[in-house]
Amino acid sequence: MMSMDKLLARIQRKYQTVTETHAVGPLRLSFTRVADPDAVLDQIVIEEDRREKLTGQRREGNELHLPYWAELWDSAIGIAAYLAEANRKSQIAKDKSILDLGCGMGFAGMTAAVLGANVVFADLEPDALLFAQLNSQPWAKQVRARRLNWDTDRLDESFDVIIGSDVLYDKSQWESLERFFRNHIKPGGLILLGEPGRQTGDLFPAWISERGWTIDFAEQAVATRKQPIRIFRLRK
């Protein structure tokens, strides 16, 4: 892994950043993020408009690689807070292998590393992985980063815990996610999904139960919103 200074310099060649301190249970964590996520989206739209003028074709949906990763989602904060609280009771993270799937800038996975986990950050977007590596650099010996498309890729390892922050918004992705979970969770392992209360989240428990998973729920209050984040806990 590159040094923190080199990672930050590489990131700041492309993005303006801001570094904040977040309270996660008893922890106080420094986190660097994109200063203006909307500006990242605007730049992608501008580039796509330019491309369309040159080629006469416009890409849609996943082809555009919309920068969802550039936002620090409430669900990531919720997963991090849940891990911090649960780890005090049951050592849910310490010495465990944890995959942060669709990690974005790495807030939840960084928290898992602080709590003593060995973490793999996985995301489709290389820039997201740079931020995740930057934010987890003090725990570099415990973390790895892997570019991954959960729809098509498969890792040659499995995990004690898989975490996902707001990954259920697109129902068309559920089949791929369920297959990925099944192929990458250890026997007896736990999947934790943070969900902010979307309509798709309401439908997910019945859907996943029909595929042989047991599911229960927790709620995690976060300072960034009035309503708590739902934590779906899955076991096969």
Coordinates of C-alpha atoms in Angstrom, one line a residue, residues 14 40-54 58-59 64:
K14 CA -8.6 14.6 -9.3
V40 CA -18.2 14.6 -9.3
L41 CA -21.6 13.7 -10.7
D42 CA -21.7 17.0 -12.7
Q43 CA -18.3 16.2 -14.3
I44 CA -19.5 12.8 -15.4
V45 CA -22.6 14.3 -17.0
I46 CA -20.4 16.9 -18.8
E47 CA -18.1 14.2 -20.0
E48 CA -20.9 12.0 -21.2
D49 CA -22.5 15.0 -23.1
R50 CA -19.2 15.5 -24.8
R51 CA -18.9 11.8 -25.7
E52 CA -22.4 11.8 -27.1
K53 CA -21.6 14.7 -29.4
L54 CA -18.6 12.9 -30.7
R58 CA -25.3 7.8 -25.1
R59 CA -24.7 5.3 -22.4
L64 CA -22.1 5.4 -16.9

